[in-house]
Tab-separated table of C-alpha atoms in Angstrom:
chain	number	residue	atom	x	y	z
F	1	UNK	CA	-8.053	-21.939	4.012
F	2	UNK	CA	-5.483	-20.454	1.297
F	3	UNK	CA	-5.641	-17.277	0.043
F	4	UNK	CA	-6.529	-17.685	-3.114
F	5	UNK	CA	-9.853	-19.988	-1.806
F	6	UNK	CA	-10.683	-17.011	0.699
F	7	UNK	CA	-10.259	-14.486	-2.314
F	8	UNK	CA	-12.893	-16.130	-4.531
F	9	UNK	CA	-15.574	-16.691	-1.283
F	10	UNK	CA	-14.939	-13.089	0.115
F	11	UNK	CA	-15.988	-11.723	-3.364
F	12	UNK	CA	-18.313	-14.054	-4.430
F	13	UNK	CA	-21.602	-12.959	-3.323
F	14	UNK	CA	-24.611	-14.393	-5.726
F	15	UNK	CA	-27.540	-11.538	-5.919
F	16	UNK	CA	-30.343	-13.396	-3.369
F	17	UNK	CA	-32.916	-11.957	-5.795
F	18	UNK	CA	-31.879	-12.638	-9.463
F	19	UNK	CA	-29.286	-15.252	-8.476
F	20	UNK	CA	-26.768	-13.639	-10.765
F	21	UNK	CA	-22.757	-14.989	-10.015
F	22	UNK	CA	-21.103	-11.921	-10.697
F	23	UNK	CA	-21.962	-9.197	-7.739
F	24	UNK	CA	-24.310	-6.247	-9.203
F	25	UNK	CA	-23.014	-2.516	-8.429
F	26	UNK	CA	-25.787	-0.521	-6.384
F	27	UNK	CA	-24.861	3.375	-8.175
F	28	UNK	CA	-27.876	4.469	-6.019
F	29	UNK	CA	-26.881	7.428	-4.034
F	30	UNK	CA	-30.312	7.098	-1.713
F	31	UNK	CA	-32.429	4.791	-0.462
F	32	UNK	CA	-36.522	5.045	-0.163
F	33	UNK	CA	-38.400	4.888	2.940
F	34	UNK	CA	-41.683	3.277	3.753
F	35	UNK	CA	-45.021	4.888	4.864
F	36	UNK	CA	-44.007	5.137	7.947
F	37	UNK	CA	-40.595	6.856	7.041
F	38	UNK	CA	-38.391	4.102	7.782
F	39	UNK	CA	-35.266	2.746	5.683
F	40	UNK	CA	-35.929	-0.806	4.433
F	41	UNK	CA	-32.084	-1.616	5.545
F	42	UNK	CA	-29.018	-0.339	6.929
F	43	UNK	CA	-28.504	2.025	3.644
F	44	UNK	CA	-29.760	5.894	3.702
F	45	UNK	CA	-27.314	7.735	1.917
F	46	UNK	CA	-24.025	6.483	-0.280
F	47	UNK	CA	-21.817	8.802	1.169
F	48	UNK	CA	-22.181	7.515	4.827
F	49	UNK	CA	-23.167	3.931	3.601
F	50	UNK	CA	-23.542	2.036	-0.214
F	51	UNK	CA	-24.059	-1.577	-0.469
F	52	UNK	CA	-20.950	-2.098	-3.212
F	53	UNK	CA	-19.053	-0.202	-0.976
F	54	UNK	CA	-19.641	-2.693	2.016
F	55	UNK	CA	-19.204	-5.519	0.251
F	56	UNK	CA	-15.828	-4.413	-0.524
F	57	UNK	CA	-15.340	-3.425	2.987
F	58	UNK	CA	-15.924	-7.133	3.912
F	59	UNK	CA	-13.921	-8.743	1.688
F	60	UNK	CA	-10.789	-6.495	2.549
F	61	UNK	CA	-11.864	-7.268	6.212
F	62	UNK	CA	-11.862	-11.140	5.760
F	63	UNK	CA	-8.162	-10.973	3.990
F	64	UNK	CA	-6.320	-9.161	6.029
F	65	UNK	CA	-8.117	-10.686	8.902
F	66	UNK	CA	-9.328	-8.131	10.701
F	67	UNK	CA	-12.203	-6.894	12.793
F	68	UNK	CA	-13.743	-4.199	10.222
F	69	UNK	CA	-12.484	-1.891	7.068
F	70	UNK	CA	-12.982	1.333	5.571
F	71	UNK	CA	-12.673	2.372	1.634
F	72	UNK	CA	-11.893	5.475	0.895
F	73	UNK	CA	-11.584	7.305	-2.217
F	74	UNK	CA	-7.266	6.625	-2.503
F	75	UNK	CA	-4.444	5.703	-0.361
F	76	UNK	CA	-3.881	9.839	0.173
F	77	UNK	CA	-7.528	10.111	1.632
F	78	UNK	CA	-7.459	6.866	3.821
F	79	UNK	CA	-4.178	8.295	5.332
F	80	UNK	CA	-5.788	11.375	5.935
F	81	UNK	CA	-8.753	10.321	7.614
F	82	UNK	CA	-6.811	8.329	10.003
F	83	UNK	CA	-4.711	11.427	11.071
F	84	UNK	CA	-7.965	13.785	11.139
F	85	UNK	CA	-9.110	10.903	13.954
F	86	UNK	CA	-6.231	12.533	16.324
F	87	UNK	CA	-6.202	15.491	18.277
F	88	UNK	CA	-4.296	18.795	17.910
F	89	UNK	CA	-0.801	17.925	19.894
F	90	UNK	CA	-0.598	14.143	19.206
F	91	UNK	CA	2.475	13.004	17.913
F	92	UNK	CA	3.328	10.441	15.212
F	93	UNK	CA	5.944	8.817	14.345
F	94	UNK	CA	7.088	7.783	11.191
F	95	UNK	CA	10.002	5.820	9.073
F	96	UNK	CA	12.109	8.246	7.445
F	97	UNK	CA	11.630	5.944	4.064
F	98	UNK	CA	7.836	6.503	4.253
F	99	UNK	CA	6.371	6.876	0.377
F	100	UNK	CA	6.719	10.346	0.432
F	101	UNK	CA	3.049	11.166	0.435
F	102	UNK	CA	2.877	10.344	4.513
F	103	UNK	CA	5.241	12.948	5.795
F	104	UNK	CA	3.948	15.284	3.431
F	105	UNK	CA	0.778	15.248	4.049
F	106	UNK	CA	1.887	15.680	8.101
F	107	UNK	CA	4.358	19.028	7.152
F	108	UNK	CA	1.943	20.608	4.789
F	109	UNK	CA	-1.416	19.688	6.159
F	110	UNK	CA	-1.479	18.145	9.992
F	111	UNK	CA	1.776	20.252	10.925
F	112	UNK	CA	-0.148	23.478	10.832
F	113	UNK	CA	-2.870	21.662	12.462
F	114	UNK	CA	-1.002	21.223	15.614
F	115	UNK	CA	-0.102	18.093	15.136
F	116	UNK	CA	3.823	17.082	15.247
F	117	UNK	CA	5.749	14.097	13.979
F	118	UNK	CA	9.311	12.471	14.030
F	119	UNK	CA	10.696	10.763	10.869
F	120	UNK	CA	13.539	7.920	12.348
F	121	UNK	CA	15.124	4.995	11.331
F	122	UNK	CA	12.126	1.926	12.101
F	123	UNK	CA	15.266	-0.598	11.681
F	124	UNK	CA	17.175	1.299	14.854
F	125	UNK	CA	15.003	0.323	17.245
F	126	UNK	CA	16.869	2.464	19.751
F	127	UNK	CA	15.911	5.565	17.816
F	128	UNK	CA	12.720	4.383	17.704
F	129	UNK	CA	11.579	4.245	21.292
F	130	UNK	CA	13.973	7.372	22.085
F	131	UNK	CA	11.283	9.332	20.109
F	132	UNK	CA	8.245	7.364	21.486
F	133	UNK	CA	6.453	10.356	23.859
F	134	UNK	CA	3.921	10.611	26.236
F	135	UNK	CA	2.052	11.991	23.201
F	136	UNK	CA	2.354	9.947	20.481
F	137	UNK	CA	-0.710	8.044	19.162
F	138	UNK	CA	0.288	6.347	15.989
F	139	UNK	CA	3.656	4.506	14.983
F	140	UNK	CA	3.400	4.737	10.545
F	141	UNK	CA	5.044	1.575	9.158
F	142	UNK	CA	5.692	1.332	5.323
F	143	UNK	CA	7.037	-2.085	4.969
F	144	UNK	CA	8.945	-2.759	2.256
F	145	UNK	CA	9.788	0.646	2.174
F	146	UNK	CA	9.171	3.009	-1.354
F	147	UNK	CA	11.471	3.333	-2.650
F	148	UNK	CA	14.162	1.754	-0.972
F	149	UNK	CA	12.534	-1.129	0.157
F	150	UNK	CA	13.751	-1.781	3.469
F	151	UNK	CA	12.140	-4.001	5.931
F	152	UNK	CA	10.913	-2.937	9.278
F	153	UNK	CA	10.130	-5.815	11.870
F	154	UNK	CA	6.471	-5.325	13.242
F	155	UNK	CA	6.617	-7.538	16.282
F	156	UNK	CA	9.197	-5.317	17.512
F	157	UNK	CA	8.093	-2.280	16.738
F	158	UNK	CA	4.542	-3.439	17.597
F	159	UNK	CA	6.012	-4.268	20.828
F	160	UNK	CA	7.630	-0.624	21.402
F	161	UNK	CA	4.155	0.985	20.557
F	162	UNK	CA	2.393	-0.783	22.423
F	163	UNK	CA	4.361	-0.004	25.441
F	164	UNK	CA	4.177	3.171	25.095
F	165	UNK	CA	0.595	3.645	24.214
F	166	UNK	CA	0.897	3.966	20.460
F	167	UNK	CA	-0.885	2.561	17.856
F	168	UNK	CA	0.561	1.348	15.126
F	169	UNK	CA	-0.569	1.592	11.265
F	170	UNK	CA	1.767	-0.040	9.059
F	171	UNK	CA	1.316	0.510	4.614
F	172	UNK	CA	0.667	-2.979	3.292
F	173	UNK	CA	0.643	-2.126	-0.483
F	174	UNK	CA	2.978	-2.940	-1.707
F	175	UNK	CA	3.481	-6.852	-0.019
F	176	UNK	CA	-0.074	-7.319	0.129
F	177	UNK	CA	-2.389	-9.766	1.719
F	178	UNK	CA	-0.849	-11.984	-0.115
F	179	UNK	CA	2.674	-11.580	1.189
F	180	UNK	CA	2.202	-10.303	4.536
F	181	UNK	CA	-0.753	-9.882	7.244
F	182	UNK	CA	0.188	-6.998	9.616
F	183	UNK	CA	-2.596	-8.078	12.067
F	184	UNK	CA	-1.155	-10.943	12.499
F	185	UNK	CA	1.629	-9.318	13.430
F	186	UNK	CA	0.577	-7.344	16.491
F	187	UNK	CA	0.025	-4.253	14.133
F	188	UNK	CA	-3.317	-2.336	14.886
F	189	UNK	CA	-4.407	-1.022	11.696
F	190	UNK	CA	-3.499	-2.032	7.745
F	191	UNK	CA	-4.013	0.963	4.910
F	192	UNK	CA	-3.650	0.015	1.448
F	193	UNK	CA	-3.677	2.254	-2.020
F	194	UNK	CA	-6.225	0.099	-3.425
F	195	UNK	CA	-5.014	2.100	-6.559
F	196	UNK	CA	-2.005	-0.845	-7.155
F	197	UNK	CA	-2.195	-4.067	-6.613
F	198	UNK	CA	-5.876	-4.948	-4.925
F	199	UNK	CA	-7.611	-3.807	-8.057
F	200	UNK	CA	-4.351	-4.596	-10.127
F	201	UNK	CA	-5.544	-2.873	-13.235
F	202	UNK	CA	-4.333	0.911	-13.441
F	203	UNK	CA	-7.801	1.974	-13.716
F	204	UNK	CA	-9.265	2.461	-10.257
F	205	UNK	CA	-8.093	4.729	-7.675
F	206	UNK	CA	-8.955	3.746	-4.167
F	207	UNK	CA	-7.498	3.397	-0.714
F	208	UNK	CA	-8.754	1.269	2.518
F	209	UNK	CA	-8.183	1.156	6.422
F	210	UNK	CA	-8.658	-2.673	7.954
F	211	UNK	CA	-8.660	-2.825	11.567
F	212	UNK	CA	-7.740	-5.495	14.119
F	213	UNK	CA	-10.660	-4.133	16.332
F	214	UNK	CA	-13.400	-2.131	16.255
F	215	UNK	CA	-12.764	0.018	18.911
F	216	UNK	CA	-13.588	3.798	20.132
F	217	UNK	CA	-10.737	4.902	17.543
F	218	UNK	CA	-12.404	2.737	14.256
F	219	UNK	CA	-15.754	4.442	15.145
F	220	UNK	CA	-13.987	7.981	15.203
F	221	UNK	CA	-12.226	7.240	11.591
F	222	UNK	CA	-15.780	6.272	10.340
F	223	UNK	CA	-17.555	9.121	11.211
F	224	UNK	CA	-14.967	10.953	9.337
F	225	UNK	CA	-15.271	8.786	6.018
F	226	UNK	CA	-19.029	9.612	6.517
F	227	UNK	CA	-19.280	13.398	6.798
F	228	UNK	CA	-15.842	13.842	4.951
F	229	UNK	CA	-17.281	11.882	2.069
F	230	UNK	CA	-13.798	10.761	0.748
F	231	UNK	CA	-15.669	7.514	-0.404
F	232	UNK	CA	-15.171	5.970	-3.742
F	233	UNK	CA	-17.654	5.355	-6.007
F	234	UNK	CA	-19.717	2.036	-6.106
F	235	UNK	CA	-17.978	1.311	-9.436
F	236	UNK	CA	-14.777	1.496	-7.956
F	237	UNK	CA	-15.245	-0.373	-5.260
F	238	UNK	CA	-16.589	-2.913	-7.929
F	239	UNK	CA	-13.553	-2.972	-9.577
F	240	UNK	CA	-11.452	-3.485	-6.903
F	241	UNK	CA	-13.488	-6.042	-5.608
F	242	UNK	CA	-12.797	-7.902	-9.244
F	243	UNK	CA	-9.534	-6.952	-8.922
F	244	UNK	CA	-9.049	-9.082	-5.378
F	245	UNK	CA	-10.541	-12.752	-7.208
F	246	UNK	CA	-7.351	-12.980	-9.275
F	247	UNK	CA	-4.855	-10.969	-6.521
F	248	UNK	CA	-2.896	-14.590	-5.645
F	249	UNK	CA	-2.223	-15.388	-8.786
F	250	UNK	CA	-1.435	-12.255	-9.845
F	251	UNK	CA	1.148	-11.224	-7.320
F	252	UNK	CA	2.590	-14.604	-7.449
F	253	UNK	CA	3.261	-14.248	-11.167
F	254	UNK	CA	4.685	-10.750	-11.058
F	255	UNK	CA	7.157	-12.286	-8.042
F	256	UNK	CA	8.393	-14.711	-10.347
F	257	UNK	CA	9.420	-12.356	-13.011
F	258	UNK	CA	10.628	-9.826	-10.276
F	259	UNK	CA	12.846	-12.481	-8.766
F	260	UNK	CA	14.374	-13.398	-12.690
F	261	UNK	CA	14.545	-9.524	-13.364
F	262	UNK	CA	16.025	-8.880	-9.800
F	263	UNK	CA	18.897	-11.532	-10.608
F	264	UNK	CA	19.683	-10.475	-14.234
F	265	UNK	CA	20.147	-6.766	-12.825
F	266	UNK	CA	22.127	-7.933	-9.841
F	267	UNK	CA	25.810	-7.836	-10.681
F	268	UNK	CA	25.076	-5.891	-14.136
F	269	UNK	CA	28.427	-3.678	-14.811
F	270	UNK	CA	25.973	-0.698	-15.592
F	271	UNK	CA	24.144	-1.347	-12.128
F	272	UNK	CA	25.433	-0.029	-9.020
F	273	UNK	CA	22.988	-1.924	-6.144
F	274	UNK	CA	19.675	-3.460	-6.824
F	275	UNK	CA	17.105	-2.860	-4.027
F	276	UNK	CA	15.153	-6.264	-3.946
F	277	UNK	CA	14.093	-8.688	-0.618
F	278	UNK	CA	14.624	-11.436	-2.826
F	279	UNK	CA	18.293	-10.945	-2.955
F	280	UNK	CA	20.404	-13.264	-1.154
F	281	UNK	CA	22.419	-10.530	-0.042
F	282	UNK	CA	19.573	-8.008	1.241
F	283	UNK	CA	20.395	-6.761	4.797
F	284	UNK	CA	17.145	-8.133	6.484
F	285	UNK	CA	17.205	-11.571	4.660
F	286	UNK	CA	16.294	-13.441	7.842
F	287	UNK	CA	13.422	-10.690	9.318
F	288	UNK	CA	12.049	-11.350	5.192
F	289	UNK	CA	11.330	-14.804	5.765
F	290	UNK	CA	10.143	-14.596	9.109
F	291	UNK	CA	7.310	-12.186	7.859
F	292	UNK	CA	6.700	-12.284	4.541
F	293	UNK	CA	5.381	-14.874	2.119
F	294	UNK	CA	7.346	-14.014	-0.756
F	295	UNK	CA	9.797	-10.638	-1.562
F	296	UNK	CA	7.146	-9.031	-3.989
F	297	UNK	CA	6.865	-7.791	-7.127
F	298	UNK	CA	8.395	-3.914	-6.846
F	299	UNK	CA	12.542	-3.358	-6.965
F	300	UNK	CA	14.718	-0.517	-7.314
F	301	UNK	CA	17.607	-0.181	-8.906
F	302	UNK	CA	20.808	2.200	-8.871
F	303	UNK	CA	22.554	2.700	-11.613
F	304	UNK	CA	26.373	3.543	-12.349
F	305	UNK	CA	26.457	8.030	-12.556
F	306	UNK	CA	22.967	10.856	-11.601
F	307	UNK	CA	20.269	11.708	-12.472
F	308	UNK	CA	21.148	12.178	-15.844
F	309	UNK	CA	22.343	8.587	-16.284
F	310	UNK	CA	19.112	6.952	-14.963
F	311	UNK	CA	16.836	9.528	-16.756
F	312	UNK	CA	18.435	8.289	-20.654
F	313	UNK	CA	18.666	4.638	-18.830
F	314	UNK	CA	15.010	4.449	-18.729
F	315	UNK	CA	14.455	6.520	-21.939
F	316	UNK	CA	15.877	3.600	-24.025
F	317	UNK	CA	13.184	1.077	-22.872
F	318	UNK	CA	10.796	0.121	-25.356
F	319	UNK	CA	8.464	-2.639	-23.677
F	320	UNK	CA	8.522	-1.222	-20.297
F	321	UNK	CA	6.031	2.004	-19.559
F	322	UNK	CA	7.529	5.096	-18.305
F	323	UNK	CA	4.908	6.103	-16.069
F	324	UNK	CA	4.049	6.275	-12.113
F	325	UNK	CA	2.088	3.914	-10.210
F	326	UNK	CA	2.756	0.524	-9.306
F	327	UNK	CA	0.780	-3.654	-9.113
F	328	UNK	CA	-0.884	-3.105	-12.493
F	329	UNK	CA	-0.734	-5.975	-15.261
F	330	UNK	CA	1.780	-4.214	-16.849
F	331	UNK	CA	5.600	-2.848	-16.079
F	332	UNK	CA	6.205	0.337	-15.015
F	333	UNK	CA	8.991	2.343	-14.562
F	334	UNK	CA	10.010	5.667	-13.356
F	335	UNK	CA	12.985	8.236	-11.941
F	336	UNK	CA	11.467	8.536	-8.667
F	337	UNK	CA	13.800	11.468	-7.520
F	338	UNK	CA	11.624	13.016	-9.919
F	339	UNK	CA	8.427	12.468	-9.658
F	340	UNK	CA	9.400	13.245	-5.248
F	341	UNK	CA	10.507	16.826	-6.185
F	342	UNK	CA	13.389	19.078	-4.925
F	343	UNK	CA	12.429	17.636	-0.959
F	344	UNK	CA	13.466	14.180	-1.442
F	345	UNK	CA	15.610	11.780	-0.003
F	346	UNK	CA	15.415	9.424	-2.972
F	347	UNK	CA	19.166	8.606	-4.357
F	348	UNK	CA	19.340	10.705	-7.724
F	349	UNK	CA	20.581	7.624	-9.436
F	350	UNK	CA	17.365	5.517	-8.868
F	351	UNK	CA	14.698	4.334	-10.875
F	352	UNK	CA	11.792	2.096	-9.596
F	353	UNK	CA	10.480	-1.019	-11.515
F	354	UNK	CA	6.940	-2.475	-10.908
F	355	UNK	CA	7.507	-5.887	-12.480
F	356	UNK	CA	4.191	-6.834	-14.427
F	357	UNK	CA	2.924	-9.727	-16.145
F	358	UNK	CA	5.321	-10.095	-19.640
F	359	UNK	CA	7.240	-13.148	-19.738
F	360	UNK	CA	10.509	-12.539	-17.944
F	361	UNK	CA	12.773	-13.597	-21.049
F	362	UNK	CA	11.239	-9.929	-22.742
F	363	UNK	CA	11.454	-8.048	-19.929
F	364	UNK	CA	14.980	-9.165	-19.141
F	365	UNK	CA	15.897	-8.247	-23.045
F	366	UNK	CA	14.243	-5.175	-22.742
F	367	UNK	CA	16.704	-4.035	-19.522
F	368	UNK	CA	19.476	-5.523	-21.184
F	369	UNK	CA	19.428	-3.138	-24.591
F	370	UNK	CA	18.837	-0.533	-22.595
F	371	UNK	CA	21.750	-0.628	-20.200
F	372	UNK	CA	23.940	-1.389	-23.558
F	373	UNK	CA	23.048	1.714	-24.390
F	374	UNK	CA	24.568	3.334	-21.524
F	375	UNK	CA	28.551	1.867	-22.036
């Protein structure tokens, strides 16, 4: 079945009782018992279980074709819960061009904790299982990369987990079902920030876990979501679950236009290297096509000078937003050096475009005035 098909049947759910199309949202945060003190259903209380909530669940389950899912309140709190699930003296591993949440949350949080983690190079696969330990439980994959987007090769690093013991989680945001299935790929467990392009809107905040089984380790994870309560609310889940019927057509769009916007850039005398899989000459053009579906909707490009010089680039943009976030209808842009603080590893000459859904021709124009601007 294609994706789009399997979008539309995983979210379309007519109410049994009133037979309405469009799935109602249960806001009920408990659920009555009967005389004899028993719950009707499955449902008791919305932080351990709503029935929005699980529909969601399902849905996410059934597209990235795994076993079971989790939602969770953002990306932030799905990552956490997953590291809360390991014990004091695990060890992760993780790329060293994670989204700079990951290994933040690990040095600030989980470090104290007593748990310990290496940042390497997931495309030196040397380096990689030369800091694969006795103790490490979970291998973090972020593929393509924020900001850089790079391109790690799951088989291979699945492979080197595995081996060794590890699991291994890899960040499917930003391709997306539609792009890539991780499961499929011998990865373990998918998180998403539901925030960007599931719900596609920029006005939900969410984040999800889908596993390929549900094992000892999914059952630990859910018992955190319960009594952690970093749930969203049955309203967001609704929204996100909207947000999934159109995701195909959606992404496929905003590729399009990232592909024309990617090409315009590339070559530009004001632009020093555009970061885009849809590049003939990206470094992993061959690894792209043998996992992905499409290059995706988010670039980055550097332009000619610092800081400064990308900071009045994007200041002379008048159709595209200056504003964080990523996968909503509309184009975004930002200095991510910026927005990473003092700590990060971004180039200083960077800015990162999420391609929306304006016609190319006005996006392209938009770009173009603005780097004119710069000579």
């Amino acid at each position: 079945m294609q994706f789009d098909t399997m979008a539309i049947l995983a979210t379309h759910q007519p109410d049994p009782i009133t037979g309405a199309v469009v799935q109602p949202i249960h806001l009920a945060t408990t659920f009555a018992r009967n005389a004899a003190n028993e719950l009707p259903g499955s449902y008791g209380y919305a932080r351990v279980n709503n029935p929005t909530r699980e529909a969601l669940e399902k849905a996410l389950t059934t597209l990235e074709g795994g076993a079971t899912s989790l939602a969770f309140g953002s990306g932030q709190a799905a990552t956490m819960a997953l590291f809360q699930a390991l014990r004091p003296g695990d060890h992760v591993l993780v790329g060293t061009d994670a989204y700079y949440g990951t290994p933040a949350l690990l040095e600030e949080v989980f470090h104290p904790w007593g748990l310990t983690y290496t940042r390497v190079d997931m495309s030196n696969f040397d380096a990689v299982q030369a800091s694969l330990h006795e103790n490490t439980r979970v291998v973090w994959c972020e593929t393509p990369s924020n900001p850089m987007l790079s391109i790690t090769d799951l088989l291979t690093i699945s492979r080197l987990a595995h081996e060794a013991g590890a699991l291994v989680v890899c960040d499917n945001t930003w391709a997306t079902p539609v792009l890539q299935r991780p499961l499929d790929l011998n990865c373990d467990i998918v998180m998403h920030s539901t925030t960007k392009y599931l719900s596609g809107h920029s006005d939900v905040l969410g984040g999800a876990l889908i596993f390929k089984r549900d094992d000892e380790f999914t059952k630990r994870v859910r018992q955190i979501q319960g009594l952690s309560g970093a749930v969203p609310s049955p309203f967001d889940c609704w929204l996100v679950s909207r947000g999934l019927k159109t995701l195909g057509v959606r992404v496929r769009a905003q590729m399009a236009t990232a592909q024309a916007v990617a090409n315009f850039l590339d070559g530009h005398p004001a632009i020093q290297r555009v970061h885009y899989p849809g590049l003939t000459n990206h470094p992993d053009r061959a690894l792209i096509h043998q996992q992905m579906n499409g290059p995706g909707a988010m670039l980055s490009v550097q332009v000619h000078g610092g800081a400064d010089d990308a900071i009045r680039f994007i200041g002379q943009l008048k159709l595209i937003t200056r504003a964080t976030s990523l996968g909503g209808v509309e184009s975004l842009i930002e200095h991510r050096a910026s927005v990473e603080g003092p700590a990060t590893k971004t180039p200083q000459n960077l800015v990162r475009l999420s391609v929306g859904l304006e016609h190319a021709e006005d996006l392209i124009a938009d770009l173009a005035q603005a780097l004119d601007r710069l000579h």
